[in-house]
Coordinates of C-alpha atoms (C1' of nucleotides) in Angstrom, one line a residue:
Chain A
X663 CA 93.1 38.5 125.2
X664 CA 96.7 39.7 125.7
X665 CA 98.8 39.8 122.9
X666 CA 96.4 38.4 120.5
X667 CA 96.4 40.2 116.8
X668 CA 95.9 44.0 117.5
X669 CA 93.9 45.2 115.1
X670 CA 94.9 47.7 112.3
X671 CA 93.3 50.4 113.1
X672 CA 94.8 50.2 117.1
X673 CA 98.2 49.9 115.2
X674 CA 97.5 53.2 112.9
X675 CA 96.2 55.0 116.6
X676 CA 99.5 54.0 118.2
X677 CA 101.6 56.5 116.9
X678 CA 99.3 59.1 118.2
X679 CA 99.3 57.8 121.8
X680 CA 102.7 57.9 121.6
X681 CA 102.8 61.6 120.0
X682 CA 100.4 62.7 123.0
X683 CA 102.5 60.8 125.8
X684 CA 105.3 62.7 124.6
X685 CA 103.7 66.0 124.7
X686 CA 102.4 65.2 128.4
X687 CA 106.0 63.8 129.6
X688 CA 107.6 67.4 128.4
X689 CA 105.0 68.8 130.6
X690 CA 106.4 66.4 133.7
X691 CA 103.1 64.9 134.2
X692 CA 104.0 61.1 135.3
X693 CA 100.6 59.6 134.8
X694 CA 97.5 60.0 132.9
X695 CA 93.6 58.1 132.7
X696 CA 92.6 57.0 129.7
X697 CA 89.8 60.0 130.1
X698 CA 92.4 62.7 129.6
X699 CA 94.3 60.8 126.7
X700 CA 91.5 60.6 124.8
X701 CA 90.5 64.1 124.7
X702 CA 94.0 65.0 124.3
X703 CA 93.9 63.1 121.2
X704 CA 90.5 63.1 120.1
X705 CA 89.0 59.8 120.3
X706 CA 87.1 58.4 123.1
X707 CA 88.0 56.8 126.6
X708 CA 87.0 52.9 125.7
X709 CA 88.2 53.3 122.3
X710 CA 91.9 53.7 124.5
X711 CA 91.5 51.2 126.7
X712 CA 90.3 48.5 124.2
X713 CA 93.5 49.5 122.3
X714 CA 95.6 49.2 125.4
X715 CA 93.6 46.0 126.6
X716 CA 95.0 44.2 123.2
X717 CA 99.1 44.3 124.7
X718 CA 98.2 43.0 128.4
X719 CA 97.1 45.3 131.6
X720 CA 98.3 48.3 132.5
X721 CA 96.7 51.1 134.3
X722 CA 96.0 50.7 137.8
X723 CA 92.0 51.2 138.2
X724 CA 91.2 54.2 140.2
X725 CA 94.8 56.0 139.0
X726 CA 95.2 55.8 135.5
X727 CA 98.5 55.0 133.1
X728 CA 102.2 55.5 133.9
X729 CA 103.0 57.1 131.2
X730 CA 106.9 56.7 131.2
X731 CA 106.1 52.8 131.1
X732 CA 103.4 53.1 128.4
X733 CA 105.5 55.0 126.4
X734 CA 108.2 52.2 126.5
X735 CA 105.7 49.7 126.1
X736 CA 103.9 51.2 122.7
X737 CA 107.4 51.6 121.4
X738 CA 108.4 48.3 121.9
X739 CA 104.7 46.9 120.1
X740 CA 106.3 49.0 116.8
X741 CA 109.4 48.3 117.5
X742 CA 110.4 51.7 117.9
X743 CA 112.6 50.9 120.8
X744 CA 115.7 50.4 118.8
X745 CA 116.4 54.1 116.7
X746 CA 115.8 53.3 113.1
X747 CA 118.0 55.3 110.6
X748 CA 115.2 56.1 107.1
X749 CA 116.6 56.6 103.4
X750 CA 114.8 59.7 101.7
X751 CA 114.9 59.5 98.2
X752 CA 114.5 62.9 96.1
X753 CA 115.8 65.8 97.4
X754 CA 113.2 68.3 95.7
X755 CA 110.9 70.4 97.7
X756 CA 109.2 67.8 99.4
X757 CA 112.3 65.9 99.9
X758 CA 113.7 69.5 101.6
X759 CA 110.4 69.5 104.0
X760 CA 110.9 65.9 105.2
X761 CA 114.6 66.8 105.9
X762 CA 113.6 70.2 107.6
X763 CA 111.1 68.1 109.9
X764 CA 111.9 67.7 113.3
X765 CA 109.2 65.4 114.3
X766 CA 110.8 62.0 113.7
X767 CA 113.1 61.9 116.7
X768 CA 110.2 61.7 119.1
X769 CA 109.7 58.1 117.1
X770 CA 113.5 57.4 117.3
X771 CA 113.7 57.7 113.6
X772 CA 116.4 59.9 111.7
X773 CA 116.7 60.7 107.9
X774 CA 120.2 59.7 107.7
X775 CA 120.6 59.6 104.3
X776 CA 119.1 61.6 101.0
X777 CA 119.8 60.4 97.7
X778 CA 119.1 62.1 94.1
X779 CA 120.0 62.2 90.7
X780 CA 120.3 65.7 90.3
X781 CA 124.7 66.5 89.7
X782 CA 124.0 69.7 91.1
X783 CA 122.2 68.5 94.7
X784 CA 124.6 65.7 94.7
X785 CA 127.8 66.4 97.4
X786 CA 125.3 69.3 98.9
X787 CA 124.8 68.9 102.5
X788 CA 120.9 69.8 103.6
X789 CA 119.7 70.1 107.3
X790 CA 123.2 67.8 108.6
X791 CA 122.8 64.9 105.8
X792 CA 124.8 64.9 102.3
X793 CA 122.9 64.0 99.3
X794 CA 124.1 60.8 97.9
X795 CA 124.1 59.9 93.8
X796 CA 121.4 58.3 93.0
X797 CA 123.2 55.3 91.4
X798 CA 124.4 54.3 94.5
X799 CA 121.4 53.5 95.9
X800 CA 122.5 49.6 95.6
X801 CA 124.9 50.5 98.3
X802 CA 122.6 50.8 100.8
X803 CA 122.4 47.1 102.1
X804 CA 125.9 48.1 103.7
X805 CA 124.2 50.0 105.9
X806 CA 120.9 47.8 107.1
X807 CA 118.3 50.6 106.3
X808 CA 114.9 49.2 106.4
X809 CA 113.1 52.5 105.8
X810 CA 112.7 54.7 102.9
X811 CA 110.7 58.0 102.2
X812 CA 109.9 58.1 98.5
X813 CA 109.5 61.4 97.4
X814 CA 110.5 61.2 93.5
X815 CA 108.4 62.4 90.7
X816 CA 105.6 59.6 89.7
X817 CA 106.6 58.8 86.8
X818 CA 109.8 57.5 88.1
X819 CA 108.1 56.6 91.3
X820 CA 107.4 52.6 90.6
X821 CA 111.1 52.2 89.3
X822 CA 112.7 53.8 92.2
X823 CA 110.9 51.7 94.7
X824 CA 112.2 48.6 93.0
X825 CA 115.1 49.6 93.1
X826 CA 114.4 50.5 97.1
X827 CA 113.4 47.7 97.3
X828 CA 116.3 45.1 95.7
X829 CA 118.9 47.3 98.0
X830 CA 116.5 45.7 100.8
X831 CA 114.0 48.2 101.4
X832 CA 111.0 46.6 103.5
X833 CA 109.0 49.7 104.2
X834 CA 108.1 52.3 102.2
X835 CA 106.5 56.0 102.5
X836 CA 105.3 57.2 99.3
X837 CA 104.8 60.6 98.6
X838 CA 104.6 60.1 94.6
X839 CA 100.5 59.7 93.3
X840 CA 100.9 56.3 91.6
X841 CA 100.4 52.9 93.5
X842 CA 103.3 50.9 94.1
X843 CA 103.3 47.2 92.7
X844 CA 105.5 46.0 95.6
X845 CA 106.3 41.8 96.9
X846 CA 104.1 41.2 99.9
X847 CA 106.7 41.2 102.3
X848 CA 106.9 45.2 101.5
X849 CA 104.8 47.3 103.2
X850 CA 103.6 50.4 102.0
X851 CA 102.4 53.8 103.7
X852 CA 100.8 56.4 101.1
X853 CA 100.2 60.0 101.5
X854 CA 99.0 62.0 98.4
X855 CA 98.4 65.7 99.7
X856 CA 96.1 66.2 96.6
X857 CA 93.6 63.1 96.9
X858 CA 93.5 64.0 101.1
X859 CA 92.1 67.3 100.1
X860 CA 90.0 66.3 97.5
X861 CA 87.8 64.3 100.0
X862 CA 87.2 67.5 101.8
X863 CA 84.7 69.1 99.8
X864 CA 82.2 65.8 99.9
X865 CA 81.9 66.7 103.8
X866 CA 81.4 70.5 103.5
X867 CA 77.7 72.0 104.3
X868 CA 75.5 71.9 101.3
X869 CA 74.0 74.8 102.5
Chain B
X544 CA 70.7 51.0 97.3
X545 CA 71.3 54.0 95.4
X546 CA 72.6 57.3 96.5
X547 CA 72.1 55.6 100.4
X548 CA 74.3 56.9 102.6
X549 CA 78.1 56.4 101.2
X550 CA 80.5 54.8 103.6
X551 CA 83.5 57.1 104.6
X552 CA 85.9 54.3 103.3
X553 CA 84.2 53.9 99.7
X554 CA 84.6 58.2 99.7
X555 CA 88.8 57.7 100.9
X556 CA 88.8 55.7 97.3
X557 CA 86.7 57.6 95.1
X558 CA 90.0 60.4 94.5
X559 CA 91.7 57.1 94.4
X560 CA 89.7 55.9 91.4
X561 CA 89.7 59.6 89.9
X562 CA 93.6 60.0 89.8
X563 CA 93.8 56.6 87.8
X564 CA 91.0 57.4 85.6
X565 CA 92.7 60.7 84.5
X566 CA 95.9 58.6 84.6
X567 CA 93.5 56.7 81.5
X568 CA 92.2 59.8 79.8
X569 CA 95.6 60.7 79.1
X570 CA 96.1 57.6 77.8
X571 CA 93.8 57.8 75.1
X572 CA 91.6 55.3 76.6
X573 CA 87.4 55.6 76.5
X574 CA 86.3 52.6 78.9
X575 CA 87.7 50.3 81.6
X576 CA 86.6 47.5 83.6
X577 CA 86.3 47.0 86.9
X578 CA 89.1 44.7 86.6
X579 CA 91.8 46.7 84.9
X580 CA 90.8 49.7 87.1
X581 CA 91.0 47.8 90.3
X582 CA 94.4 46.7 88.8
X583 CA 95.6 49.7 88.3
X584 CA 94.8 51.5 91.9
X585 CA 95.4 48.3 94.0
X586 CA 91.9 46.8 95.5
X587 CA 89.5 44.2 94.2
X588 CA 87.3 44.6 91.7
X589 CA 84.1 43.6 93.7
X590 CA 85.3 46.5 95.9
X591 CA 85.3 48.8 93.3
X592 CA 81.9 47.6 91.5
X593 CA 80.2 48.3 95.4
X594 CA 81.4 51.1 96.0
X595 CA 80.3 52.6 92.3
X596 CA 77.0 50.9 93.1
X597 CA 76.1 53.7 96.4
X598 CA 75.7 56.0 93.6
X599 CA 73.8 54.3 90.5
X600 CA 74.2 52.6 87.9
X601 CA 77.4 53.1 85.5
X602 CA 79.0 50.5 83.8
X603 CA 77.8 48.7 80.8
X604 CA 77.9 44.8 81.5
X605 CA 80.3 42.9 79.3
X606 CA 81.7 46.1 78.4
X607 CA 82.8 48.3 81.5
X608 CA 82.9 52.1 81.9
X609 CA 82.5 55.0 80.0
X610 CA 86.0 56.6 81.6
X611 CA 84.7 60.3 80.8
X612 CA 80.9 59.7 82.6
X613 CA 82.2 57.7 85.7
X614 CA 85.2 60.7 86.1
X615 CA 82.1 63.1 85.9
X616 CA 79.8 61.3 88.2
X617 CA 82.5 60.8 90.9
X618 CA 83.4 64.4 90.6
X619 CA 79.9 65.8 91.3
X620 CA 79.3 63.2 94.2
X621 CA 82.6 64.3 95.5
X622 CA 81.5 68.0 95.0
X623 CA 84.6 68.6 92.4
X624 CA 82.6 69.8 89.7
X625 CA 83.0 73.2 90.4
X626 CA 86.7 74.8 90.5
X627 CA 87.7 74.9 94.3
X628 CA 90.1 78.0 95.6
X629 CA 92.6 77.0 98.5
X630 CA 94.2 79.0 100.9
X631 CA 97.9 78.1 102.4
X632 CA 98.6 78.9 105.7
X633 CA 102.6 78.8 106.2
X634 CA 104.6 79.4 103.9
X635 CA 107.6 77.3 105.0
X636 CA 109.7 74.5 104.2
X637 CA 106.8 72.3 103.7
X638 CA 104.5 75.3 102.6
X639 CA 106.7 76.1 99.6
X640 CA 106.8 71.8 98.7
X641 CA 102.5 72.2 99.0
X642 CA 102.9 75.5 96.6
X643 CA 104.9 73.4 94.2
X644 CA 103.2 70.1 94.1
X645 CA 101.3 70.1 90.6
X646 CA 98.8 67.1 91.6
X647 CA 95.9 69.8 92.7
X648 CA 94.7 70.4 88.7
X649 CA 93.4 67.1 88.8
X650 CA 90.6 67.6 91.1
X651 CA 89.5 71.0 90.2
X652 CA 91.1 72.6 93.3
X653 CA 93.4 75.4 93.3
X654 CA 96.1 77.1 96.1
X655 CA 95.1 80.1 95.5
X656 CA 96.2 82.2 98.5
X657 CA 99.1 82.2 101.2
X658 CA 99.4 83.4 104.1
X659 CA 102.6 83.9 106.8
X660 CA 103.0 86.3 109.7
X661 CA 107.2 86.2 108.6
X662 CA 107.7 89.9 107.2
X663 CA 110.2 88.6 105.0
X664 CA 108.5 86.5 103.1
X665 CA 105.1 88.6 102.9
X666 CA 104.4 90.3 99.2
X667 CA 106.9 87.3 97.9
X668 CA 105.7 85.4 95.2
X669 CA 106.1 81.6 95.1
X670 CA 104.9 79.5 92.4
X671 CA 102.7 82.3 91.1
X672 CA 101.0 83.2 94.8
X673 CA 101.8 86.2 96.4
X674 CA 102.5 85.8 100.2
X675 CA 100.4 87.9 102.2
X676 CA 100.2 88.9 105.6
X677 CA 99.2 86.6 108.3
X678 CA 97.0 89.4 109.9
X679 CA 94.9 89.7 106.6
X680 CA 92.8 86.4 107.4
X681 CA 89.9 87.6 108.6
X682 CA 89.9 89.2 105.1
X683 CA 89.1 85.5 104.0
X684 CA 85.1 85.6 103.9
X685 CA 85.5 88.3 100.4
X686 CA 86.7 85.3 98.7
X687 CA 84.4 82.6 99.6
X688 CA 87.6 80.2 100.5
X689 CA 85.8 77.5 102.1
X690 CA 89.0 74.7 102.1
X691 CA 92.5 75.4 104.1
X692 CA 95.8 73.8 104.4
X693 CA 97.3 74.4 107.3
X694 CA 101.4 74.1 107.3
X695 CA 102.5 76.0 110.4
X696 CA 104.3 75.4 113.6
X697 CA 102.7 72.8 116.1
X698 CA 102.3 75.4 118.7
X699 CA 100.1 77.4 117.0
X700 CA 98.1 75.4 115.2
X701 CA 95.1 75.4 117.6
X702 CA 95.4 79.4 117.3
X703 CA 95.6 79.4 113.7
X704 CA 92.7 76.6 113.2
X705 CA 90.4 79.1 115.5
X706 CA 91.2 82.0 113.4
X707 CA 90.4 80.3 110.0
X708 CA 87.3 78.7 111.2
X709 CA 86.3 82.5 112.4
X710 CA 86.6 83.4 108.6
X711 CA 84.6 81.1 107.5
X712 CA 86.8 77.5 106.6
X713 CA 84.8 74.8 106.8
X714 CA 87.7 71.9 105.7
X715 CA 90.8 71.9 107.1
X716 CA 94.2 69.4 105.8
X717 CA 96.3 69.6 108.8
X718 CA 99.9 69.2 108.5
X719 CA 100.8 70.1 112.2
X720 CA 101.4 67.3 115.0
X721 CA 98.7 67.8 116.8
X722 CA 94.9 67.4 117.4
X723 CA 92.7 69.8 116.4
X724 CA 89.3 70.8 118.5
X725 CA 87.0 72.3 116.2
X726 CA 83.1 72.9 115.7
X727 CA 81.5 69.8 114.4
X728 CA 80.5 71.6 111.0
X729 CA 84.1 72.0 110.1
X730 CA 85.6 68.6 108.6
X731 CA 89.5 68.1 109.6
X732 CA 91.9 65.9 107.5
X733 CA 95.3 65.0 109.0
X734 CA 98.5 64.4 107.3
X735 CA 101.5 63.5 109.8
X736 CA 104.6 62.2 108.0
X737 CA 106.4 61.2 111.2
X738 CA 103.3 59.0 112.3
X739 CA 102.9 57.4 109.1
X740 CA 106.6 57.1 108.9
X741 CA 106.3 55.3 112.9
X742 CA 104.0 52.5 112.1
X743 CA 106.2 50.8 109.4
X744 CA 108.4 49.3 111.7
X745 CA 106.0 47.2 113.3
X746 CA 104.8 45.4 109.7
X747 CA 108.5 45.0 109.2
X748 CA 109.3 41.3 108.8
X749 CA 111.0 40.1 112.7
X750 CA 113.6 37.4 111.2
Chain C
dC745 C1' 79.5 35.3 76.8
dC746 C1' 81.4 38.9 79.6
dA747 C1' 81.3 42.2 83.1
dT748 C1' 78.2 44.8 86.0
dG749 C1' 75.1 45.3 90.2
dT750 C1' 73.7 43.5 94.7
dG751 C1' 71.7 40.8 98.6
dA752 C1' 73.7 37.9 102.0
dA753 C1' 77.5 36.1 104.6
dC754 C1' 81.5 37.2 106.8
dC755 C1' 84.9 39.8 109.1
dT756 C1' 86.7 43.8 111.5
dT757 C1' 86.2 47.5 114.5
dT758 C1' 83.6 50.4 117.7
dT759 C1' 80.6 51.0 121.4
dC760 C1' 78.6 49.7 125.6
dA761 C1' 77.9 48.1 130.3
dC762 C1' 79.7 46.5 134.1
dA763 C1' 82.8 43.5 136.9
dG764 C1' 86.9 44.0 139.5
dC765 C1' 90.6 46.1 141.8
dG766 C1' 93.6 49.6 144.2
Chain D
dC1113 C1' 84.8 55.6 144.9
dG1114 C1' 87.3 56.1 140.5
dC1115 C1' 89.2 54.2 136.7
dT1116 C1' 90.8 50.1 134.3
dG1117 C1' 89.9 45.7 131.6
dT1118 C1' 86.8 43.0 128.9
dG1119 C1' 83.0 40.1 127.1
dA1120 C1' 79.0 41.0 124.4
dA1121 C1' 76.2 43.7 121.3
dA1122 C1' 76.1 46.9 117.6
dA1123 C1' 77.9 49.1 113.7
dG1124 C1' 80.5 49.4 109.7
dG1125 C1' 83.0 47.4 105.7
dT1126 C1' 84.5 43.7 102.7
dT1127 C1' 84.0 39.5 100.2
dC1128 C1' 81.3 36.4 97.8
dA1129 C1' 78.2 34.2 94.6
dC1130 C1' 75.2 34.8 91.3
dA1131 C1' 71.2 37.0 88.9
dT1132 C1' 70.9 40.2 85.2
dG1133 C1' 71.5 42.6 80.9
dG1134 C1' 73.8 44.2 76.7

DNA sequence: CCATGTGAACCTTTTCACAGCG
DNA sequence: CGCTGTGAAAAGGTTCACATGG
């Protein structure tokens, strides 16, 4: 079943393969079974090699993964082989965090460009990038970004992201707590710190 | 099927359906169908209609639901009734953006304490919480604290994670890139912005 | 008549068991 | 013999169609 549709859910456990074969490659370990990935990630052995079994073979039975060449291989199934340059929009706190991040470059992605509408952020240079005005956001086709981080207040949230989104905008990570209308061909990653820990408590001991 | 077991996807949406229905009660508005809600948080209505059905009977049919009741109910199944307290460990870039987000008031929950082991920033006050001392932790227990959010460094996550299960954390929103191995009592939620940021590429149109 | 509540069908994902290969 | 790759079974979730009730 090579290359058939991979499932969503082995697309959304990529990224964490790839986070783990990172940590193990600093480390100088060259290969690794599917046994040790999977507690080093925290799912289970089959679950790994079902997810691996959806892009062709790989391991060699008895020895495990190469991880150098499934690295390069999960990064060329997202298409993180090329470096991708993101757009952050809204330089406030959040926006600050997500520049201050170092954890994109293991993906080959790089906040290369902050805008806001703030006069007194704009022409400020945080963490190597220079916040940008706002307004020209419709620039931004000049320079074939794909990627944006929304990080705006809500209430703006749905009009920034059209706006993202005419300057060509086809993927979108939204930190604001409104749902994006968006055209299909948009996709859309949310993260809402409040609603993530509201779930919490439903799992906590009744005692 | 009432009050049957509730699948873990239908919880994921119930905050999802609470943050538009006090996106409502501002509004003014008493009821809503399943329609316009569904509209409104991006899913179907037959979704939302099953998953209110785990839990009883709500709506009124032909005229939808009582916004206040249904708000109540979700917030009791979610165990939101009560006021929640917080605790923030890390008091960073990304700390200071969790410190500053408003969207916790919604759901009853409340950072109420933060913790770093930098001396500089200990007995600071940021957004209202004073900074205390890293070593205090094990202090936690006095206050009952039962939910953490954890916003330090990767490498010492695992460290950190130990200590605040040791004083009694039962649910943990992790912020740091890595997997946490913890008792099976304590519930873990993971928030990694690269990761999420990592599989947008591969839903982007190919051309 | 309109909108809910729900059994049943359908689809996706996970788990399992084991064949196959170095 | 150890570990991968995979069909098949089981579980989990979504969609549908329609009975029901104000």
């Amino acid at each position: 079943m090579r290359y058939a549709r991979i499932p969503d859910e082995t697309v959304r456990r990529l990224p964490i393969y790839l986070r783990s074969l990172s940590y193990w490659t600093d480390l100088g370990r060259e290969r690794i079974s599917s046994k040790d990935l999977a507690e080093s990630v925290g799912v289970n052995p089959w679950q790994i090699r079902k997810d691996f079994s959806y892009f062709g073979q790989f391991g060699a039975p008895g020895v495990g993964y190469d991880i150098a060449s499934l690295t390069k291989h999960i990064k060329k199934i997202l298409r993180l082989d090329n470096d991708k340059e993101v757009a952050l929009v809204g330089v406030g706190n959040l926006g600050n965090a997500v520049l201050a991040y170092s954890g994109f470059d293991r993906y080959g992605l790089k906040i290369a460009m902050a805008y806001d509408m703030n006069p007194k952020k704009i022409g400020k240079t945080v963490e190597g990038v220079t916040v940008e005005d706002f307004a020209d956001l419709s620039k931004l086709p000049l320079r074939k970004v794909k990627l944006a981080i929304l990080a705006v207040p809500t209430g703006i949230a749905q009009e920034v992201a059209d706006r993202l989104i005419a300057a060509g905008i086809k993927g979108i990570l939204n930190f604001s707590a409104c749902h994006l209308v968006v055209p299909k061909s948009v996709k859309v990653t949310h993260i809402d710190i409040a609603m993530d820990l509201a779930s919490l408590p439903y799992y906590l001991p009744t005692r």
